[in-house]
CSV table of C-alpha atoms (C1' of nucleotides) in Angstrom, one decimal:
chain,number,residue,atom,x,y,z
A,1,MET,CA,9.7,-18.1,0.8
A,2,LYS,CA,7.3,-20.3,2.8
A,3,LYS,CA,6.0,-23.2,0.9
A,4,GLU,CA,2.3,-23.9,0.5
A,5,ARG,CA,1.2,-26.3,3.2
A,6,ASN,CA,-2.0,-28.0,4.1
A,7,ARG,CA,-2.7,-28.4,0.4
A,8,LEU,CA,-3.3,-32.1,0.6
A,9,ARG,CA,-4.0,-34.0,-2.6
A,10,SER,CA,-6.5,-36.1,-0.6
A,11,HIS,CA,-7.4,-37.2,2.9
A,12,CYS,CA,-6.9,-40.9,2.0
A,13,PRO,CA,-5.0,-42.1,5.0
A,14,VAL,CA,-2.2,-43.6,2.9
A,15,ASN,CA,-1.8,-40.3,1.0
A,16,PHE,CA,-1.9,-38.3,4.3
A,17,GLY,CA,1.0,-40.4,5.6
A,18,LEU,CA,3.0,-40.0,2.4
A,19,GLU,CA,2.5,-36.2,2.4
A,20,SER,CA,3.6,-36.0,6.0
A,21,PHE,CA,6.7,-38.1,6.0
A,22,GLY,CA,6.8,-40.0,2.7
A,23,ASP,CA,9.8,-38.6,0.8
A,24,ARG,CA,13.2,-40.0,0.4
A,25,TRP,CA,14.7,-38.1,3.3
A,26,SER,CA,12.2,-37.5,6.1
A,27,LEU,CA,12.2,-41.1,7.4
A,28,LEU,CA,16.0,-41.2,7.3
A,29,ILE,CA,16.0,-38.3,9.8
A,30,LEU,CA,13.6,-40.2,12.0
A,31,ARG,CA,15.7,-43.3,11.7
A,32,ASP,CA,18.8,-41.3,12.8
A,33,ILE,CA,16.9,-40.0,15.9
A,34,ILE,CA,15.4,-43.4,16.9
A,35,PHE,CA,18.2,-45.8,16.1
A,36,ARG,CA,21.3,-43.6,16.4
A,37,GLY,CA,20.3,-41.1,19.0
A,38,LYS,CA,21.1,-38.1,16.7
A,39,ARG,CA,19.6,-34.8,17.6
A,40,THR,CA,21.4,-32.0,15.7
A,41,TYR,CA,21.7,-30.7,12.1
A,42,GLY,CA,25.4,-31.6,12.1
A,43,GLU,CA,24.8,-35.1,13.3
A,44,PHE,CA,22.2,-35.7,10.6
A,45,LEU,CA,24.5,-34.3,8.0
A,46,LYS,CA,27.0,-37.1,8.7
A,47,SER,CA,24.6,-39.9,7.7
A,48,GLU,CA,26.1,-42.3,5.2
A,49,GLU,CA,23.2,-41.6,2.7
A,50,GLY,CA,24.5,-38.0,2.3
A,51,PHE,CA,22.0,-35.3,2.9
A,52,ALA,CA,22.4,-32.1,0.8
A,53,THR,CA,22.5,-29.2,3.3
A,54,ASN,CA,19.5,-27.4,1.8
A,55,ILE,CA,17.4,-30.6,1.6
A,56,LEU,CA,18.1,-31.4,5.2
A,57,ALA,CA,17.0,-27.9,6.2
A,58,SER,CA,13.9,-28.1,4.2
A,59,ARG,CA,12.9,-31.5,5.5
A,60,LEU,CA,13.5,-30.5,9.1
A,61,GLU,CA,11.3,-27.5,8.5
A,62,HIS,CA,8.6,-29.8,6.9
A,63,LEU,CA,8.7,-32.2,9.8
A,64,ILE,CA,8.3,-29.4,12.3
A,65,ASP,CA,5.4,-28.0,10.3
A,66,ALA,CA,3.8,-31.4,10.4
A,67,CYS,CA,4.3,-31.5,14.2
A,68,ILE,CA,6.4,-34.7,13.9
A,69,LEU,CA,9.6,-32.9,15.2
A,70,GLN,CA,10.0,-30.0,17.5
A,71,ARG,CA,13.1,-27.7,17.7
A,72,GLU,CA,14.7,-26.7,21.0
A,73,VAL,CA,17.8,-24.8,21.9
A,74,HIS,CA,20.9,-26.7,22.8
A,75,GLU,CA,22.9,-25.9,25.9
A,76,ASP,CA,25.6,-25.0,23.3
A,77,GLY,CA,23.8,-22.0,21.8
A,78,ARG,CA,25.1,-22.6,18.3
A,79,LYS,CA,23.2,-25.9,18.1
A,80,ASP,CA,19.6,-26.7,17.8
A,81,VAL,CA,18.1,-29.9,19.2
A,82,TYR,CA,15.5,-31.7,17.1
A,83,LEU,CA,13.2,-34.0,19.1
A,84,LEU,CA,10.3,-36.3,18.2
A,85,THR,CA,6.9,-35.2,19.3
A,86,GLU,CA,4.3,-37.7,20.5
A,87,LYS,CA,3.0,-37.7,16.9
A,88,GLY,CA,6.5,-38.5,15.7
A,89,LEU,CA,7.1,-41.2,18.3
A,90,ASP,CA,3.9,-42.8,17.0
A,91,LEU,CA,5.7,-43.5,13.8
A,92,ILE,CA,8.0,-46.0,15.5
A,93,PRO,CA,5.7,-49.0,14.8
A,94,LEU,CA,5.5,-48.0,11.1
A,95,ILE,CA,9.3,-47.7,10.9
A,96,PHE,CA,9.6,-51.1,12.6
A,97,GLU,CA,7.4,-52.6,9.9
A,98,ILE,CA,9.8,-51.3,7.3
A,99,VAL,CA,12.7,-52.8,9.1
A,100,LEU,CA,10.9,-56.1,9.3
A,101,TRP,CA,10.1,-56.1,5.6
A,102,SER,CA,13.6,-55.2,4.6
A,103,ALA,CA,15.1,-57.8,7.0
A,104,LYS,CA,13.0,-60.4,5.1
A,105,TYR,CA,13.8,-59.2,1.6
A,106,ASP,CA,17.2,-57.6,1.5
A,107,SER,CA,19.8,-60.4,1.7
A,108,LYS,CA,22.5,-57.9,2.6
A,109,SER,CA,20.4,-56.1,5.2
A,110,GLU,CA,22.1,-54.6,8.1
A,111,ALA,CA,19.1,-55.6,10.0
A,112,LYS,CA,21.1,-58.7,10.7
A,113,ARG,CA,23.1,-56.7,13.2
A,114,ILE,CA,19.9,-56.1,15.2
A,115,ALA,CA,18.5,-59.6,14.9
A,116,ARG,CA,17.2,-59.6,18.5
A,117,LEU,CA,15.2,-56.4,17.9
A,118,VAL,CA,13.8,-57.7,14.6
A,119,GLU,CA,12.6,-60.8,16.4
A,120,LEU,CA,10.9,-58.8,19.0
A,121,ILE,CA,9.2,-56.7,16.3
A,122,ARG,CA,8.0,-59.8,14.6
A,123,LYS,CA,6.6,-61.2,17.8
A,124,ASP,CA,4.8,-58.1,19.0
A,125,ASN,CA,5.5,-54.8,17.3
A,126,ARG,CA,3.2,-52.8,19.6
A,127,LYS,CA,4.9,-54.0,22.7
A,128,ILE,CA,8.5,-53.4,21.7
A,129,SER,CA,7.5,-50.1,20.1
A,130,GLN,CA,6.1,-48.9,23.4
A,131,LYS,CA,9.3,-49.7,25.1
A,132,VAL,CA,11.4,-48.0,22.5
A,133,MET,CA,9.1,-44.9,22.6
A,134,GLU,CA,9.9,-44.6,26.2
A,135,LYS,CA,13.6,-45.0,25.5
A,136,VAL,CA,13.6,-42.3,22.8
A,137,ARG,CA,11.6,-40.0,25.0
A,138,ARG,CA,14.4,-40.3,27.5
A,139,GLY,CA,16.9,-39.4,24.8
A,140,GLU,CA,18.5,-42.8,24.4
A,141,ALA,CA,19.3,-44.5,21.2
A,142,ILE,CA,18.3,-48.1,20.6
A,143,VAL,CA,20.9,-49.6,18.4
A,144,THR,CA,23.5,-50.4,21.1
A,145,GLU,CA,21.1,-52.3,23.3
A,146,TYR,CA,20.0,-54.7,20.7
A,147,LEU,CA,23.3,-55.3,19.0
A,148,ASP,CA,24.0,-59.0,19.0
B,1,MET,CA,17.0,-46.1,-21.5
B,2,LYS,CA,17.0,-48.4,-18.5
B,3,LYS,CA,17.7,-46.8,-15.2
B,4,GLU,CA,20.6,-47.8,-13.0
B,5,ARG,CA,19.3,-50.2,-10.4
B,6,ASN,CA,20.6,-52.0,-7.4
B,7,ARG,CA,22.7,-48.9,-6.7
B,8,LEU,CA,21.5,-48.6,-3.1
B,9,ARG,CA,22.7,-45.8,-1.0
B,10,SER,CA,22.9,-48.2,1.9
B,11,HIS,CA,21.6,-51.5,3.3
B,12,CYS,CA,20.1,-49.9,6.3
B,13,PRO,CA,16.7,-51.5,6.5
B,14,VAL,CA,14.9,-48.2,6.6
B,15,ASN,CA,16.8,-47.0,3.5
B,16,PHE,CA,16.2,-50.3,1.7
B,17,GLY,CA,12.4,-49.9,2.2
B,18,LEU,CA,12.5,-46.3,1.0
B,19,GLU,CA,14.4,-47.1,-2.1
B,20,SER,CA,12.1,-50.0,-2.9
B,21,PHE,CA,8.7,-48.2,-2.5
B,22,GLY,CA,9.3,-44.9,-0.7
B,23,ASP,CA,8.4,-42.3,-3.2
B,24,ARG,CA,5.3,-40.2,-3.5
B,25,TRP,CA,3.6,-42.5,-6.0
B,26,SER,CA,4.5,-46.1,-5.4
B,27,LEU,CA,2.5,-46.7,-2.3
B,28,LEU,CA,-0.5,-45.0,-3.9
B,29,ILE,CA,-0.4,-47.7,-6.6
B,30,LEU,CA,-0.3,-50.4,-3.9
B,31,ARG,CA,-3.1,-48.7,-2.1
B,32,ASP,CA,-5.2,-48.7,-5.3
B,33,ILE,CA,-4.6,-52.4,-5.7
B,34,ILE,CA,-5.2,-53.4,-2.0
B,35,PHE,CA,-8.1,-51.1,-1.1
B,36,ARG,CA,-9.8,-50.5,-4.4
B,37,GLY,CA,-9.1,-53.6,-6.4
B,38,LYS,CA,-7.5,-51.8,-9.3
B,39,ARG,CA,-5.3,-53.8,-11.6
B,40,THR,CA,-4.7,-51.9,-14.9
B,41,TYR,CA,-2.8,-48.8,-16.0
B,42,GLY,CA,-6.0,-47.1,-16.9
B,43,GLU,CA,-7.6,-47.7,-13.5
B,44,PHE,CA,-4.6,-46.3,-11.7
B,45,LEU,CA,-4.7,-43.2,-13.9
B,46,LYS,CA,-8.1,-42.4,-12.6
B,47,SER,CA,-7.0,-42.0,-9.0
B,48,GLU,CA,-7.9,-38.7,-7.4
B,49,GLU,CA,-4.3,-37.8,-6.6
B,50,GLY,CA,-3.7,-37.6,-10.4
B,51,PHE,CA,-0.8,-39.6,-11.8
B,52,ALA,CA,1.1,-38.2,-14.7
B,53,THR,CA,1.2,-40.8,-17.4
B,54,ASN,CA,4.9,-41.1,-17.6
B,55,ILE,CA,5.4,-41.1,-13.8
B,56,LEU,CA,2.8,-43.9,-13.5
B,57,ALA,CA,4.7,-45.9,-16.2
B,58,SER,CA,8.0,-45.4,-14.5
B,59,ARG,CA,6.7,-46.4,-11.1
B,60,LEU,CA,5.1,-49.5,-12.4
B,61,GLU,CA,8.4,-50.5,-14.0
B,62,HIS,CA,10.3,-49.7,-10.8
B,63,LEU,CA,7.9,-51.8,-8.7
B,64,ILE,CA,8.2,-54.7,-11.1
B,65,ASP,CA,12.0,-54.4,-11.0
B,66,ALA,CA,11.8,-54.5,-7.2
B,67,CYS,CA,9.6,-57.7,-7.5
B,68,ILE,CA,6.8,-56.0,-5.6
B,69,LEU,CA,4.5,-56.2,-8.7
B,70,GLN,CA,4.2,-58.6,-11.6
B,71,ARG,CA,2.7,-57.9,-15.0
B,72,GLU,CA,0.4,-60.3,-16.7
B,73,VAL,CA,-1.7,-60.2,-19.8
B,74,HIS,CA,-5.3,-59.3,-19.5
B,75,GLU,CA,-8.0,-61.2,-21.4
B,76,ASP,CA,-8.5,-58.0,-23.2
B,77,GLY,CA,-5.2,-58.0,-25.1
B,78,ARG,CA,-4.9,-54.2,-25.0
B,79,LYS,CA,-4.7,-54.2,-21.2
B,80,ASP,CA,-2.0,-55.4,-18.8
B,81,VAL,CA,-2.8,-56.7,-15.3
B,82,TYR,CA,-0.6,-55.6,-12.4
B,83,LEU,CA,-0.6,-58.0,-9.5
B,84,LEU,CA,1.1,-58.0,-6.1
B,85,THR,CA,3.8,-60.6,-5.6
B,86,GLU,CA,4.2,-62.2,-2.2
B,87,LYS,CA,6.9,-59.6,-1.5
B,88,GLY,CA,4.3,-56.9,-2.4
B,89,LEU,CA,1.6,-58.6,-0.3
B,90,ASP,CA,4.0,-58.4,2.7
B,91,LEU,CA,3.8,-54.7,2.5
B,92,ILE,CA,0.2,-54.8,3.7
B,93,PRO,CA,1.0,-54.6,7.4
B,94,LEU,CA,3.2,-51.6,6.8
B,95,ILE,CA,0.5,-49.8,4.8
B,96,PHE,CA,-2.0,-50.6,7.6
B,97,GLU,CA,0.4,-48.9,10.1
B,98,ILE,CA,0.3,-45.8,7.9
B,99,VAL,CA,-3.5,-46.0,7.9
B,100,LEU,CA,-3.6,-46.3,11.7
B,101,TRP,CA,-1.3,-43.3,12.1
B,102,SER,CA,-3.2,-41.1,9.7
B,103,ALA,CA,-6.5,-42.2,11.3
B,104,LYS,CA,-5.1,-40.9,14.6
B,105,TYR,CA,-3.7,-37.6,13.4
B,106,ASP,CA,-5.7,-36.5,10.4
B,107,SER,CA,-8.9,-35.0,11.7
B,108,LYS,CA,-10.4,-35.1,8.2
B,109,SER,CA,-9.2,-38.6,7.5
B,110,GLU,CA,-11.3,-40.8,5.2
B,111,ALA,CA,-10.2,-43.6,7.5
B,112,LYS,CA,-13.4,-42.8,9.3
B,113,ARG,CA,-15.2,-44.6,6.5
B,114,ILE,CA,-13.3,-47.8,7.4
B,115,ALA,CA,-13.5,-47.5,11.1
B,116,ARG,CA,-14.1,-51.2,11.6
B,117,LEU,CA,-11.0,-52.1,9.7
B,118,VAL,CA,-8.9,-49.5,11.5
B,119,GLU,CA,-10.1,-51.0,14.8
B,120,LEU,CA,-9.0,-54.5,13.7
B,121,ILE,CA,-5.6,-53.2,12.7
B,122,ARG,CA,-5.2,-51.6,16.1
B,123,LYS,CA,-6.1,-54.8,17.9
B,124,ASP,CA,-4.0,-57.1,15.8
B,125,ASN,CA,-2.4,-55.9,12.6
B,126,ARG,CA,-0.8,-59.2,11.7
B,127,LYS,CA,-4.0,-61.1,12.0
B,128,ILE,CA,-6.1,-58.8,9.9
B,129,SER,CA,-3.2,-58.4,7.4
B,130,GLN,CA,-3.1,-62.1,6.9
B,131,LYS,CA,-6.8,-62.2,6.1
B,132,VAL,CA,-6.5,-59.3,3.7
B,133,MET,CA,-3.5,-60.8,2.0
B,134,GLU,CA,-5.7,-63.8,1.2
B,135,LYS,CA,-8.4,-61.6,-0.1
B,136,VAL,CA,-6.1,-59.6,-2.3
B,137,ARG,CA,-4.5,-62.9,-3.6
B,138,ARG,CA,-8.0,-63.9,-4.7
B,139,GLY,CA,-8.3,-60.6,-6.5
B,140,GLU,CA,-10.8,-59.0,-4.2
B,141,ALA,CA,-10.7,-55.4,-2.9
B,142,ILE,CA,-11.2,-54.7,0.8
B,143,VAL,CA,-12.9,-51.4,1.0
B,144,THR,CA,-16.5,-52.5,0.5
B,145,GLU,CA,-16.4,-55.2,3.1
B,146,TYR,CA,-15.3,-52.8,5.9
B,147,LEU,CA,-17.4,-49.8,5.0
B,148,ASP,CA,-19.5,-48.8,8.0
C,1,DA,C1',-12.8,-51.2,-42.9
C,2,DA,C1',-13.2,-47.4,-39.6
C,3,DA,C1',-13.4,-45.7,-35.1
C,4,DA,C1',-12.3,-46.4,-30.1
C,5,DT,C1',-9.7,-47.9,-26.5
C,6,DT,C1',-5.5,-48.9,-24.1
C,7,DG,C1',-0.9,-48.6,-22.5
C,8,DC,C1',2.5,-46.5,-23.2
C,9,DT,C1',6.4,-42.7,-25.2
C,10,DT,C1',8.0,-38.1,-26.4
C,11,DG,C1',8.9,-33.2,-26.1
C,12,DC,C1',9.3,-29.4,-23.3
C,13,DA,C1',8.5,-26.1,-19.5
C,14,DA,C1',8.6,-25.9,-14.6
C,15,DA,C1',9.9,-27.5,-10.2
C,16,DT,C1',13.0,-30.0,-7.3
C,17,DT,C1',17.6,-31.6,-6.1
C,18,DG,C1',22.5,-31.7,-5.3
C,19,DC,C1',26.7,-29.5,-4.9
C,20,DA,C1',29.8,-25.6,-3.7
C,21,DA,C1',30.3,-21.5,-1.6
C,22,DG,C1',28.9,-18.2,1.3
C,23,DT,C1',27.1,-15.9,6.0
C,24,DA,C1',25.4,-14.8,10.7
C,25,DA,C1',25.4,-16.2,15.4
C,26,DC,C1',27.7,-18.0,18.9
C,27,DA,C1',31.7,-20.5,21.5
C,28,DA,C1',36.4,-21.3,22.5
C,29,DT,C1',41.1,-19.7,22.5
C,30,DG,C1',45.2,-16.8,23.3
D,1,DC,C1',38.6,-8.8,24.1
D,2,DA,C1',40.2,-9.9,19.5
D,3,DT,C1',40.7,-13.9,16.7
D,4,DT,C1',39.7,-18.3,15.1
D,5,DG,C1',36.6,-22.2,14.9
D,6,DT,C1',31.8,-24.2,14.8
D,7,DT,C1',27.2,-24.6,13.8
D,8,DA,C1',23.1,-24.0,11.2
D,9,DC,C1',21.7,-22.5,7.9
D,10,DT,C1',21.1,-19.7,2.8
D,11,DT,C1',22.2,-18.7,-2.0
D,12,DG,C1',23.4,-19.5,-6.8
D,13,DC,C1',23.4,-22.5,-10.3
D,14,DA,C1',23.6,-26.8,-13.1
D,15,DA,C1',21.5,-31.3,-13.5
D,16,DT,C1',17.8,-34.2,-12.8
D,17,DT,C1',12.9,-35.2,-12.1
D,18,DT,C1',8.2,-34.0,-12.7
D,19,DG,C1',3.9,-32.7,-14.9
D,20,DC,C1',1.2,-31.8,-18.8
D,21,DA,C1',-0.2,-32.2,-23.7
D,22,DA,C1',0.4,-34.7,-27.7
D,23,DG,C1',1.5,-38.4,-30.0
D,24,DC,C1',1.5,-43.6,-31.5
D,25,DA,C1',1.2,-48.7,-32.1
D,26,DA,C1',-1.4,-52.6,-30.9
D,27,DT,C1',-5.7,-54.3,-30.1
D,28,DT,C1',-10.8,-54.4,-29.8
D,29,DT,C1',-15.3,-52.8,-31.1
D,30,DT,C1',-18.7,-51.2,-34.4
DNA sequence: AAAATTGCTTGCAAATTGCAAGTAACAATG
DNA sequence: CATTGTTACTTGCAATTTGCAAGCAATTTT
């Protein structure tokens, strides 16, 4: 039942990124972790974009295979905890560039609600990413802090 | 025959980006334009990742609808020219972040062949992106210049 | 005028997705 | 300690999307 992995179409760096996390759902999982502090299957399932249960499961597995996420046991034994690895945390600058671009071009963007963060990204993405990586490592979400 | 557009799942900035360019093929088209100076349907078709003809056509249409690409007539009337709009050029910093991440985590990455560019991105993505945007506007590809 | 080239479209099989309905493992409750 | 609820999945299937091979119309080349 395992899917074929490591069968990259190419080692072009753009393609490598796309095959690692470049489908419609994977980055939404990472967004939920980084911005909203989500950690469990059930929490991801509640996202407004509406994951199908099987798709969510397959994407979590894919991200674990790619060493972007790691799974741990929750204190409540029924739940699993999904955490970003260092490799996953290193995607924060990239996700922030997406936020910046969308903030510029989507007139209805909810990025307006995190205008302070967007401004920090524009000024120095690396610097704010570093701070956010530390926050996420500590298990904190970032949205609340930067709400205007 | 037209697809339903502007039916966004949400205005979350991450989601907006994904719906604009976040499928397996769209960013490869942009890569071909930015790194390899490609401009026509036939040139895209030759990419090593192997576009299916209908998928390539549908993605070009999607990117035009999203105002990321614009189509113009080639001097050879059989061909069309696909160019990045300013909105499309603004994706360069994001694509460069993908390159940076893949250069770090793919041991076989072809990013090694553009090590100088990768180093410039690491030092100051905005600055080098600005330079590259001007190059691409002028219709030049960037790969050759930065080959070691 | 005939032959190539180019940018598509079409048809169809195969793969992927999305939804609804399970199920197994554990936790909480009476 | 038996029952009920939760949680994280899996399974079955219909609908959509993809990938490949074959067109085809509008040029351009010969």
